Short mmCIF file of N, CA, C and O in Angstrom, two decimals:
data_model
loop_
_atom_site.label_atom_id
_atom_site.label_comp_id
_atom_site.label_asym_id
_atom_site.label_seq_id
_atom_site.Cartn_x
_atom_site.Cartn_y
_atom_site.Cartn_z
N MET A 14 94.42 -114.69 -39.39
CA MET A 14 95.19 -115.23 -38.30
C MET A 14 96.01 -114.19 -37.55
O MET A 14 96.26 -114.40 -36.37
N PRO A 15 96.46 -113.10 -38.16
CA PRO A 15 97.26 -112.14 -37.39
C PRO A 15 96.52 -111.61 -36.17
O PRO A 15 97.14 -111.23 -35.19
N ALA A 16 95.19 -111.62 -36.19
CA ALA A 16 94.42 -111.14 -35.06
C ALA A 16 94.52 -112.06 -33.84
O ALA A 16 94.15 -111.69 -32.74
N VAL A 17 95.02 -113.27 -34.05
CA VAL A 17 95.14 -114.24 -32.96
C VAL A 17 96.14 -113.76 -31.92
O VAL A 17 95.99 -114.01 -30.74
N GLY A 18 97.21 -113.10 -32.37
CA GLY A 18 98.16 -112.55 -31.43
C GLY A 18 99.49 -113.26 -31.39
O GLY A 18 100.06 -113.58 -32.42
N SER A 19 99.95 -113.53 -30.19
CA SER A 19 101.31 -114.01 -29.95
C SER A 19 101.53 -115.45 -30.40
O SER A 19 100.59 -116.19 -30.68
N ASP A 20 102.82 -115.82 -30.40
CA ASP A 20 103.19 -117.20 -30.69
C ASP A 20 102.57 -118.16 -29.68
O ASP A 20 102.23 -119.29 -30.01
N GLU A 21 102.43 -117.71 -28.43
CA GLU A 21 101.80 -118.56 -27.42
C GLU A 21 100.35 -118.87 -27.81
O GLU A 21 99.88 -119.99 -27.62
N ASN A 22 99.66 -117.88 -28.36
CA ASN A 22 98.27 -118.10 -28.81
C ASN A 22 98.23 -119.07 -29.98
O ASN A 22 97.37 -119.95 -30.04
N TYR A 23 99.16 -118.90 -30.94
CA TYR A 23 99.22 -119.83 -32.07
C TYR A 23 99.44 -121.25 -31.58
O TYR A 23 98.81 -122.20 -32.04
N LEU A 24 100.36 -121.40 -30.62
CA LEU A 24 100.64 -122.72 -30.06
C LEU A 24 99.39 -123.31 -29.42
O LEU A 24 99.03 -124.46 -29.67
N ALA A 25 98.71 -122.52 -28.60
CA ALA A 25 97.50 -123.01 -27.92
C ALA A 25 96.43 -123.43 -28.92
O ALA A 25 95.80 -124.49 -28.76
N ILE A 26 96.24 -122.64 -29.95
CA ILE A 26 95.23 -122.96 -30.97
C ILE A 26 95.60 -124.26 -31.70
O ILE A 26 94.76 -125.13 -31.90
N HIS A 27 96.86 -124.39 -32.09
CA HIS A 27 97.30 -125.60 -32.80
C HIS A 27 97.16 -126.84 -31.92
O HIS A 27 96.67 -127.88 -32.37
N LEU A 28 97.61 -126.76 -30.68
CA LEU A 28 97.50 -127.92 -29.79
C LEU A 28 96.04 -128.30 -29.56
O LEU A 28 95.68 -129.49 -29.59
N ALA A 29 95.20 -127.30 -29.34
CA ALA A 29 93.77 -127.58 -29.13
C ALA A 29 93.17 -128.24 -30.37
O ALA A 29 92.41 -129.22 -30.26
N PHE A 30 93.52 -127.75 -31.56
CA PHE A 30 93.01 -128.34 -32.79
C PHE A 30 93.49 -129.78 -32.96
O PHE A 30 92.70 -130.68 -33.22
N PHE A 31 94.82 -129.99 -32.83
CA PHE A 31 95.38 -131.34 -33.02
C PHE A 31 94.75 -132.34 -32.07
O PHE A 31 94.36 -133.44 -32.48
N LEU A 32 94.64 -131.98 -30.79
CA LEU A 32 94.07 -132.91 -29.81
C LEU A 32 92.58 -133.12 -30.04
O LEU A 32 92.08 -134.24 -29.93
N SER A 33 91.86 -132.07 -30.38
CA SER A 33 90.42 -132.18 -30.62
C SER A 33 90.09 -133.03 -31.84
O SER A 33 89.19 -133.87 -31.79
N ILE A 34 90.82 -132.82 -32.92
CA ILE A 34 90.53 -133.57 -34.14
C ILE A 34 90.86 -135.05 -33.93
O ILE A 34 90.13 -135.93 -34.40
N GLN A 35 91.94 -135.34 -33.20
CA GLN A 35 92.26 -136.74 -32.91
C GLN A 35 91.18 -137.37 -32.02
O GLN A 35 90.82 -138.53 -32.22
N LYS A 36 90.68 -136.61 -31.06
CA LYS A 36 89.61 -137.12 -30.19
C LYS A 36 88.35 -137.40 -31.02
O LYS A 36 87.68 -138.42 -30.85
N LEU A 37 88.03 -136.49 -31.93
CA LEU A 37 86.87 -136.67 -32.80
C LEU A 37 87.03 -137.92 -33.67
O LEU A 37 86.08 -138.72 -33.79
N PHE A 38 88.21 -138.08 -34.26
CA PHE A 38 88.45 -139.28 -35.08
C PHE A 38 88.27 -140.55 -34.26
O PHE A 38 87.68 -141.52 -34.72
N ALA A 39 88.79 -140.56 -33.04
CA ALA A 39 88.69 -141.75 -32.18
C ALA A 39 87.24 -142.02 -31.81
O ALA A 39 86.77 -143.16 -31.87
N GLU A 40 86.49 -140.98 -31.42
CA GLU A 40 85.09 -141.15 -31.04
C GLU A 40 84.25 -141.67 -32.19
O GLU A 40 83.33 -142.46 -31.99
N ARG A 41 84.56 -141.21 -33.39
CA ARG A 41 83.78 -141.62 -34.57
C ARG A 41 84.37 -142.85 -35.27
O ARG A 41 83.89 -143.24 -36.34
N ARG A 42 85.40 -143.40 -34.65
CA ARG A 42 86.06 -144.60 -35.17
C ARG A 42 86.47 -144.44 -36.65
O ARG A 42 86.22 -145.32 -37.47
N ARG A 43 87.07 -143.31 -36.93
CA ARG A 43 87.53 -143.03 -38.29
C ARG A 43 88.90 -143.70 -38.50
O ARG A 43 89.72 -143.72 -37.58
N PRO A 44 89.16 -144.22 -39.67
CA PRO A 44 90.43 -144.91 -39.94
C PRO A 44 91.58 -143.93 -40.20
O PRO A 44 92.10 -143.84 -41.30
N VAL A 45 91.93 -143.19 -39.17
CA VAL A 45 93.01 -142.21 -39.27
C VAL A 45 94.10 -142.62 -38.29
O VAL A 45 93.81 -143.04 -37.17
N LEU A 46 95.35 -142.54 -38.72
CA LEU A 46 96.45 -142.85 -37.82
C LEU A 46 96.37 -141.96 -36.60
O LEU A 46 96.17 -140.74 -36.71
N GLN A 47 96.51 -142.56 -35.44
CA GLN A 47 96.37 -141.80 -34.21
C GLN A 47 97.73 -141.40 -33.65
O GLN A 47 98.24 -142.00 -32.70
N PHE A 48 98.30 -140.38 -34.25
CA PHE A 48 99.53 -139.82 -33.71
C PHE A 48 99.62 -138.36 -34.11
O PHE A 48 99.03 -137.91 -35.08
N ILE A 49 100.35 -137.63 -33.29
CA ILE A 49 100.60 -136.22 -33.53
C ILE A 49 102.11 -136.02 -33.41
O ILE A 49 102.72 -136.48 -32.46
N ILE A 50 102.69 -135.35 -34.37
CA ILE A 50 104.11 -135.02 -34.30
C ILE A 50 104.21 -133.51 -34.12
O ILE A 50 103.67 -132.74 -34.93
N LEU A 51 104.90 -133.11 -33.07
CA LEU A 51 105.07 -131.69 -32.76
C LEU A 51 106.55 -131.35 -32.77
O LEU A 51 107.36 -132.08 -32.19
N ASP A 52 106.90 -130.26 -33.40
CA ASP A 52 108.29 -129.83 -33.46
C ASP A 52 108.45 -128.56 -32.65
O ASP A 52 107.81 -127.55 -32.93
N GLN A 53 109.30 -128.61 -31.65
CA GLN A 53 109.65 -127.49 -30.80
C GLN A 53 108.43 -126.74 -30.26
O GLN A 53 108.19 -125.58 -30.58
N VAL A 54 107.71 -127.43 -29.41
CA VAL A 54 106.56 -126.83 -28.73
C VAL A 54 106.98 -125.58 -27.97
O VAL A 54 106.22 -124.64 -27.83
N THR A 55 108.22 -125.55 -27.50
CA THR A 55 108.68 -124.43 -26.69
C THR A 55 109.22 -123.25 -27.51
O THR A 55 109.72 -122.28 -26.94
N ARG A 56 109.10 -123.29 -28.82
CA ARG A 56 109.63 -122.21 -29.65
C ARG A 56 109.15 -120.82 -29.24
O ARG A 56 109.92 -119.87 -29.25
N PRO A 57 107.87 -120.63 -28.84
CA PRO A 57 107.47 -119.30 -28.39
C PRO A 57 108.26 -118.81 -27.17
O PRO A 57 108.40 -117.61 -26.97
N TYR A 58 108.75 -119.72 -26.37
CA TYR A 58 109.45 -119.37 -25.15
C TYR A 58 110.96 -119.35 -25.31
O TYR A 58 111.66 -118.61 -24.63
N PHE A 59 111.48 -120.19 -26.20
CA PHE A 59 112.92 -120.31 -26.41
C PHE A 59 113.22 -120.31 -27.90
O PHE A 59 113.56 -121.35 -28.49
N PRO A 60 113.09 -119.14 -28.57
CA PRO A 60 113.29 -119.10 -30.03
C PRO A 60 114.74 -119.42 -30.42
O PRO A 60 115.67 -119.19 -29.65
N ASP A 61 114.88 -119.97 -31.62
CA ASP A 61 116.19 -120.34 -32.15
C ASP A 61 117.17 -119.17 -32.18
O ASP A 61 118.37 -119.35 -32.08
N THR A 62 116.64 -117.96 -32.34
CA THR A 62 117.52 -116.79 -32.41
C THR A 62 118.24 -116.55 -31.09
O THR A 62 119.34 -116.01 -31.07
N ASP A 63 117.63 -116.95 -29.97
CA ASP A 63 118.23 -116.73 -28.65
C ASP A 63 118.81 -117.99 -28.03
O ASP A 63 119.70 -117.91 -27.19
N TYR A 64 118.29 -119.16 -28.40
CA TYR A 64 118.69 -120.42 -27.78
C TYR A 64 119.11 -121.40 -28.87
O TYR A 64 118.28 -121.99 -29.53
N LYS A 65 120.41 -121.56 -29.02
CA LYS A 65 120.94 -122.45 -30.06
C LYS A 65 121.05 -123.89 -29.59
O LYS A 65 120.98 -124.81 -30.40
N GLN A 66 121.24 -124.11 -28.30
CA GLN A 66 121.47 -125.45 -27.76
C GLN A 66 120.24 -125.90 -26.97
O GLN A 66 119.26 -125.17 -26.84
N ILE A 67 120.33 -127.08 -26.39
CA ILE A 67 119.26 -127.60 -25.55
C ILE A 67 119.07 -126.68 -24.35
O ILE A 67 120.04 -126.22 -23.75
N VAL A 68 117.83 -126.38 -24.02
CA VAL A 68 117.51 -125.54 -22.87
C VAL A 68 117.16 -126.47 -21.71
O VAL A 68 116.20 -127.22 -21.77
N ASP A 69 117.98 -126.42 -20.67
CA ASP A 69 117.79 -127.28 -19.51
C ASP A 69 116.87 -126.56 -18.52
O ASP A 69 117.22 -125.51 -18.01
N LEU A 70 115.69 -127.11 -18.28
CA LEU A 70 114.70 -126.47 -17.43
C LEU A 70 114.57 -127.14 -16.06
O LEU A 70 113.50 -127.18 -15.49
N THR A 71 115.67 -127.65 -15.55
CA THR A 71 115.63 -128.20 -14.20
C THR A 71 115.43 -127.07 -13.21
O THR A 71 115.61 -125.90 -13.53
N THR A 72 115.08 -127.42 -11.98
CA THR A 72 114.77 -126.39 -10.99
C THR A 72 115.99 -125.92 -10.21
O THR A 72 115.87 -125.03 -9.39
N SER A 73 117.17 -126.50 -10.46
CA SER A 73 118.36 -126.07 -9.73
C SER A 73 118.77 -124.66 -10.16
O SER A 73 118.51 -124.26 -11.29
N PRO A 74 119.41 -123.89 -9.27
CA PRO A 74 119.78 -122.51 -9.59
C PRO A 74 120.72 -122.38 -10.79
O PRO A 74 120.59 -121.49 -11.57
N GLN A 75 121.68 -123.28 -10.92
CA GLN A 75 122.61 -123.23 -12.04
C GLN A 75 122.42 -124.47 -12.90
O GLN A 75 122.63 -125.57 -12.42
N THR A 76 121.97 -124.30 -14.13
CA THR A 76 121.75 -125.44 -15.01
C THR A 76 122.40 -125.18 -16.35
O THR A 76 122.13 -124.18 -17.00
N ALA A 77 123.25 -126.10 -16.74
CA ALA A 77 123.88 -126.06 -18.06
C ALA A 77 124.47 -124.69 -18.39
O ALA A 77 124.33 -124.18 -19.48
N GLY A 78 125.09 -124.05 -17.37
CA GLY A 78 125.74 -122.77 -17.60
C GLY A 78 124.78 -121.60 -17.64
O GLY A 78 125.18 -120.48 -17.91
N GLN A 79 123.51 -121.82 -17.38
CA GLN A 79 122.54 -120.73 -17.39
C GLN A 79 122.14 -120.42 -15.96
O GLN A 79 121.95 -121.31 -15.16
N SER A 80 122.02 -119.15 -15.63
CA SER A 80 121.55 -118.82 -14.30
C SER A 80 120.02 -118.88 -14.30
O SER A 80 119.38 -118.68 -15.32
N SER A 81 119.46 -119.18 -13.15
CA SER A 81 118.01 -119.29 -13.05
C SER A 81 117.41 -117.90 -12.87
O SER A 81 117.28 -117.40 -11.76
N THR A 82 117.09 -117.25 -13.96
CA THR A 82 116.53 -115.91 -13.91
C THR A 82 115.03 -115.99 -13.74
O THR A 82 114.41 -117.02 -14.03
N PRO A 83 114.39 -114.91 -13.26
CA PRO A 83 112.93 -114.92 -13.14
C PRO A 83 112.25 -115.25 -14.47
O PRO A 83 111.28 -115.98 -14.51
N LYS A 84 112.78 -114.72 -15.60
CA LYS A 84 112.18 -115.00 -16.90
C LYS A 84 112.24 -116.49 -17.21
O LYS A 84 111.26 -117.08 -17.63
N LEU A 85 113.41 -117.12 -16.99
CA LEU A 85 113.54 -118.55 -17.25
C LEU A 85 112.60 -119.34 -16.35
O LEU A 85 111.97 -120.29 -16.79
N SER A 86 112.45 -118.89 -15.12
CA SER A 86 111.54 -119.55 -14.19
C SER A 86 110.09 -119.44 -14.67
O SER A 86 109.33 -120.40 -14.62
N ASP A 87 109.71 -118.24 -15.16
CA ASP A 87 108.35 -118.04 -15.68
C ASP A 87 108.10 -118.92 -16.90
O ASP A 87 107.06 -119.56 -17.03
N GLU A 88 109.08 -118.94 -17.81
CA GLU A 88 108.94 -119.74 -19.02
C GLU A 88 108.89 -121.22 -18.67
O GLU A 88 108.16 -121.99 -19.28
N ARG A 89 109.68 -121.63 -17.68
CA ARG A 89 109.68 -123.02 -17.23
C ARG A 89 108.28 -123.43 -16.79
O ARG A 89 107.80 -124.49 -17.17
N ALA A 90 107.62 -122.59 -16.02
CA ALA A 90 106.27 -122.90 -15.53
C ALA A 90 105.28 -123.03 -16.70
O ALA A 90 104.44 -123.93 -16.71
N LYS A 91 105.40 -122.15 -17.68
CA LYS A 91 104.51 -122.21 -18.84
C LYS A 91 104.72 -123.49 -19.64
O LYS A 91 103.76 -124.16 -20.03
N VAL A 92 105.99 -123.81 -19.89
CA VAL A 92 106.30 -125.01 -20.66
C VAL A 92 105.87 -126.25 -19.88
O VAL A 92 105.32 -127.20 -20.45
N LYS A 93 106.11 -126.27 -18.58
CA LYS A 93 105.74 -127.40 -17.74
C LYS A 93 104.23 -127.65 -17.84
O LYS A 93 103.78 -128.80 -17.91
N LYS A 94 103.46 -126.58 -17.87
CA LYS A 94 101.99 -126.70 -17.98
C LYS A 94 101.60 -127.33 -19.32
O LYS A 94 100.73 -128.20 -19.38
N ILE A 95 102.25 -126.91 -20.39
CA ILE A 95 101.95 -127.46 -21.72
C ILE A 95 102.33 -128.93 -21.78
O ILE A 95 101.55 -129.77 -22.26
N ILE A 96 103.51 -129.26 -21.29
CA ILE A 96 103.98 -130.66 -21.32
C ILE A 96 103.05 -131.53 -20.48
O ILE A 96 102.68 -132.64 -20.89
N ALA A 97 102.65 -131.04 -19.31
CA ALA A 97 101.73 -131.80 -18.45
C ALA A 97 100.41 -132.05 -19.18
O ALA A 97 99.85 -133.15 -19.10
N MET A 98 99.92 -131.05 -19.89
CA MET A 98 98.68 -131.20 -20.65
C MET A 98 98.83 -132.26 -21.75
O MET A 98 97.95 -133.09 -21.95
N LEU A 99 99.97 -132.27 -22.43
CA LEU A 99 100.22 -133.26 -23.48
C LEU A 99 100.34 -134.67 -22.90
O LEU A 99 99.81 -135.62 -23.46
N PHE A 100 101.01 -134.79 -21.76
CA PHE A 100 101.11 -136.09 -21.09
C PHE A 100 99.73 -136.58 -20.68
O PHE A 100 99.41 -137.76 -20.83
N GLU A 101 98.92 -135.68 -20.14
CA GLU A 101 97.56 -136.04 -19.73
C GLU A 101 96.73 -136.49 -20.93
O GLU A 101 96.02 -137.50 -20.88
N ALA A 102 96.84 -135.76 -22.03
CA ALA A 102 96.10 -136.12 -23.25
C ALA A 102 96.55 -137.48 -23.77
O ALA A 102 95.72 -138.28 -24.21
N ALA A 103 97.84 -137.76 -23.69
CA ALA A 103 98.36 -139.03 -24.20
C ALA A 103 97.95 -140.21 -23.33
O ALA A 103 97.98 -141.35 -23.78
N ALA A 104 97.55 -139.94 -22.09
CA ALA A 104 97.17 -141.01 -21.17
C ALA A 104 95.68 -141.34 -21.20
O ALA A 104 95.25 -142.28 -20.54
N THR A 105 94.90 -140.61 -21.98
CA THR A 105 93.46 -140.86 -22.03
C THR A 105 93.16 -142.07 -22.92
O THR A 105 93.96 -142.42 -23.79
N PRO A 106 92.00 -142.69 -22.71
CA PRO A 106 91.63 -143.83 -23.58
C PRO A 106 91.57 -143.39 -25.05
O PRO A 106 91.12 -142.29 -25.36
N ASN A 107 92.04 -144.24 -25.92
CA ASN A 107 92.06 -143.99 -27.37
C ASN A 107 92.89 -142.76 -27.75
O ASN A 107 92.64 -142.14 -28.78
N ALA A 108 93.84 -142.41 -26.91
CA ALA A 108 94.66 -141.22 -27.18
C ALA A 108 95.63 -141.48 -28.32
O ALA A 108 96.09 -142.60 -28.52
N PRO A 109 95.95 -140.43 -29.05
CA PRO A 109 96.97 -140.59 -30.09
C PRO A 109 98.35 -140.66 -29.44
O PRO A 109 98.56 -140.20 -28.31
N GLN A 110 99.29 -141.25 -30.15
CA GLN A 110 100.67 -141.19 -29.72
C GLN A 110 101.13 -139.77 -30.03
O GLN A 110 100.85 -139.23 -31.11
N ILE A 111 101.81 -139.16 -29.08
CA ILE A 111 102.30 -137.80 -29.28
C ILE A 111 103.81 -137.84 -29.31
O ILE A 111 104.45 -138.28 -28.37
N ILE A 112 104.37 -137.41 -30.44
CA ILE A 112 105.82 -137.38 -30.63
C ILE A 112 106.24 -135.91 -30.64
O ILE A 112 105.70 -135.12 -31.42
N ILE A 113 107.19 -135.58 -29.77
CA ILE A 113 107.64 -134.20 -29.67
C ILE A 113 109.13 -134.13 -29.97
O ILE A 113 109.92 -134.81 -29.33
N CYS A 114 109.50 -133.32 -30.93
CA CYS A 114 110.91 -133.03 -31.20
C CYS A 114 111.16 -131.69 -30.50
O CYS A 114 110.56 -130.68 -30.87
N GLU A 115 112.02 -131.71 -29.49
CA GLU A 115 112.11 -130.56 -28.60
C GLU A 115 113.54 -130.30 -28.17
O GLU A 115 114.33 -131.22 -28.04
N LYS A 116 113.86 -129.03 -27.93
CA LYS A 116 115.18 -128.69 -27.43
C LYS A 116 115.17 -128.28 -25.98
O LYS A 116 116.22 -128.03 -25.40
N ALA A 117 114.02 -128.21 -25.35
CA ALA A 117 113.94 -127.95 -23.90
C ALA A 117 113.82 -129.30 -23.19
O ALA A 117 113.22 -130.23 -23.71
N THR A 118 114.39 -129.39 -22.02
CA THR A 118 114.34 -130.64 -21.28
C THR A 118 114.16 -130.39 -19.79
O THR A 118 114.60 -129.36 -19.27
N PHE A 119 113.50 -131.30 -19.13
CA PHE A 119 113.30 -131.26 -17.69
C PHE A 119 114.01 -132.47 -17.09
O PHE A 119 113.41 -133.51 -16.87
N ARG A 120 115.31 -132.33 -16.83
CA ARG A 120 116.08 -133.45 -16.30
C ARG A 120 115.61 -133.89 -14.92
O ARG A 120 115.87 -135.00 -14.51
N ASP A 121 114.90 -133.01 -14.20
CA ASP A 121 114.45 -133.35 -12.85
C ASP A 121 113.03 -133.93 -12.82
O ASP A 121 112.47 -134.13 -11.76
N ASP A 122 112.45 -134.20 -13.98
CA ASP A 122 111.10 -134.76 -14.06
C ASP A 122 111.21 -136.20 -14.55
O ASP A 122 111.47 -136.45 -15.72
N PRO A 123 110.99 -137.18 -13.64
CA PRO A 123 111.15 -138.60 -14.03
C PRO A 123 110.25 -139.01 -15.20
O PRO A 123 110.70 -139.74 -16.08
N ALA A 124 109.01 -138.56 -15.23
CA ALA A 124 108.11 -138.93 -16.33
C ALA A 124 108.62 -138.36 -17.65
O ALA A 124 108.58 -139.04 -18.68
N TYR A 125 109.10 -137.15 -17.63
CA TYR A 125 109.61 -136.51 -18.84
C TYR A 125 110.86 -137.23 -19.34
O TYR A 125 110.96 -137.57 -20.52
N THR A 126 111.81 -137.47 -18.44
CA THR A 126 113.05 -138.13 -18.87
C THR A 126 112.80 -139.56 -19.32
O THR A 126 113.46 -140.04 -20.24
N LYS A 127 111.83 -140.23 -18.72
CA LYS A 127 111.50 -141.60 -19.13
C LYS A 127 110.91 -141.61 -20.55
O LYS A 127 111.09 -142.57 -21.30
N ALA A 128 110.24 -140.54 -20.92
CA ALA A 128 109.59 -140.47 -22.24
C ALA A 128 110.56 -140.12 -23.36
O ALA A 128 110.22 -140.26 -24.53
N ILE A 129 111.76 -139.69 -23.02
CA ILE A 129 112.73 -139.32 -24.06
C ILE A 129 113.29 -140.57 -24.72
O ILE A 129 113.80 -141.46 -24.06
N VAL A 130 113.16 -140.63 -26.03
CA VAL A 130 113.68 -141.76 -26.80
C VAL A 130 115.13 -141.51 -27.18
O VAL A 130 115.98 -142.37 -27.07
N THR A 131 115.42 -140.31 -27.67
CA THR A 131 116.79 -139.93 -28.02
C THR A 131 116.94 -138.44 -27.84
O THR A 131 115.98 -137.68 -27.99
N VAL A 132 118.14 -138.02 -27.54
CA VAL A 132 118.44 -136.59 -27.41
C VAL A 132 118.95 -136.13 -28.76
O VAL A 132 119.93 -136.66 -29.28
N TRP A 133 118.28 -135.14 -29.34
CA TRP A 133 118.57 -134.75 -30.72
C TRP A 133 119.97 -134.18 -30.91
O TRP A 133 120.52 -134.26 -31.98
N ALA A 134 120.57 -133.62 -29.88
CA ALA A 134 121.85 -132.94 -30.05
C ALA A 134 123.06 -133.84 -29.89
O ALA A 134 124.17 -133.40 -30.09
N THR A 135 122.87 -135.08 -29.52
CA THR A 135 124.02 -135.96 -29.33
C THR A 135 124.53 -136.47 -30.67
O THR A 135 123.79 -136.47 -31.65
N PRO A 136 125.77 -136.92 -30.72
CA PRO A 136 126.26 -137.48 -31.99
C PRO A 136 125.41 -138.66 -32.47
O PRO A 136 125.31 -138.89 -33.66
N ASN A 137 124.79 -139.37 -31.56
CA ASN A 137 123.95 -140.49 -31.95
C ASN A 137 122.47 -140.11 -32.00
O ASN A 137 121.61 -140.98 -32.09
N GLY A 138 122.17 -138.83 -31.89
CA GLY A 138 120.78 -138.37 -31.86
C GLY A 138 120.22 -138.17 -33.26
O GLY A 138 120.66 -138.77 -34.23
N MET A 139 119.23 -137.30 -33.34
CA MET A 139 118.53 -137.07 -34.60
C MET A 139 119.36 -136.26 -35.59
O MET A 139 119.10 -136.27 -36.78
N VAL A 140 120.34 -135.49 -35.09
CA VAL A 140 121.19 -134.70 -35.97
C VAL A 140 122.52 -135.45 -36.10
O VAL A 140 123.30 -135.50 -35.15
N PRO A 141 122.79 -136.03 -37.26
CA PRO A 141 124.03 -136.80 -37.42
C PRO A 141 125.27 -135.92 -37.22
O PRO A 141 125.27 -134.74 -37.57
N SER A 142 126.31 -136.49 -36.65
CA SER A 142 127.53 -135.73 -36.36
C SER A 142 128.22 -135.23 -37.64
O SER A 142 128.92 -134.23 -37.61
N ASP A 143 127.98 -135.91 -38.78
CA ASP A 143 128.61 -135.48 -40.03
C ASP A 143 127.72 -134.59 -40.87
O ASP A 143 128.01 -134.31 -42.03
N TRP A 144 126.63 -134.10 -40.30
CA TRP A 144 125.73 -133.23 -41.03
C TRP A 144 126.40 -131.89 -41.27
O TRP A 144 127.10 -131.36 -40.40
N PRO A 145 126.23 -131.32 -42.46
CA PRO A 145 126.87 -130.03 -42.76
C PRO A 145 126.42 -128.95 -41.77
O PRO A 145 125.29 -128.94 -41.30
N THR A 146 127.35 -128.05 -41.45
CA THR A 146 127.04 -126.93 -40.58
C THR A 146 127.08 -125.66 -41.41
O THR A 146 127.53 -125.65 -42.56
N ALA A 147 126.64 -124.57 -40.81
CA ALA A 147 126.64 -123.29 -41.51
C ALA A 147 128.05 -122.95 -41.98
O ALA A 147 129.00 -123.08 -41.23
N GLY A 148 128.17 -122.58 -43.20
CA GLY A 148 129.46 -122.19 -43.75
C GLY A 148 130.30 -123.34 -44.28
O GLY A 148 131.39 -123.14 -44.77
N SER A 149 129.79 -124.58 -44.19
CA SER A 149 130.59 -125.70 -44.70
C SER A 149 130.08 -126.19 -46.02
O SER A 149 129.07 -125.84 -46.49
#
C-alpha cells in the first residue's frame, strides 16, 4: 500500500471500494446492510494536527475567523467534489445510506446543510459536553 501515495489517493481508493462493493451487493441482491459510515473524509485536506475545530468552507472571504487563502480555496474545491460524488452516489437506485462524521462544513450549500443531522462540536452533538479533555 505505501506505493499508492498520498492520503488523497488512499481516500479515493477507499471511497471507490466502499461504493463499488455496495453496488455489487445491491445488484446481486445480497443480504448485506446497505450503509457506509465514513469518518472525516476531509482528513487529507484538514488534518487534526492543523485543524482542531470545525472547518467552515463557505465561499465568503472571512469565515469563522479564517481568511480565505488560495490553499483553503483549493482544498474547498477538492472536498466539494468528493461530497458531490457521495451525494450523487447516495441518490442512485438501491444506493446505500451514507453516514459521514465530519468536521468540515459548507454552510452556503443548502443540500449539505439539509443533510446534517447534528453538529458534532455542539454541547448537544456527538461529543458530550462532560467528556474528559486532554489533561483531565
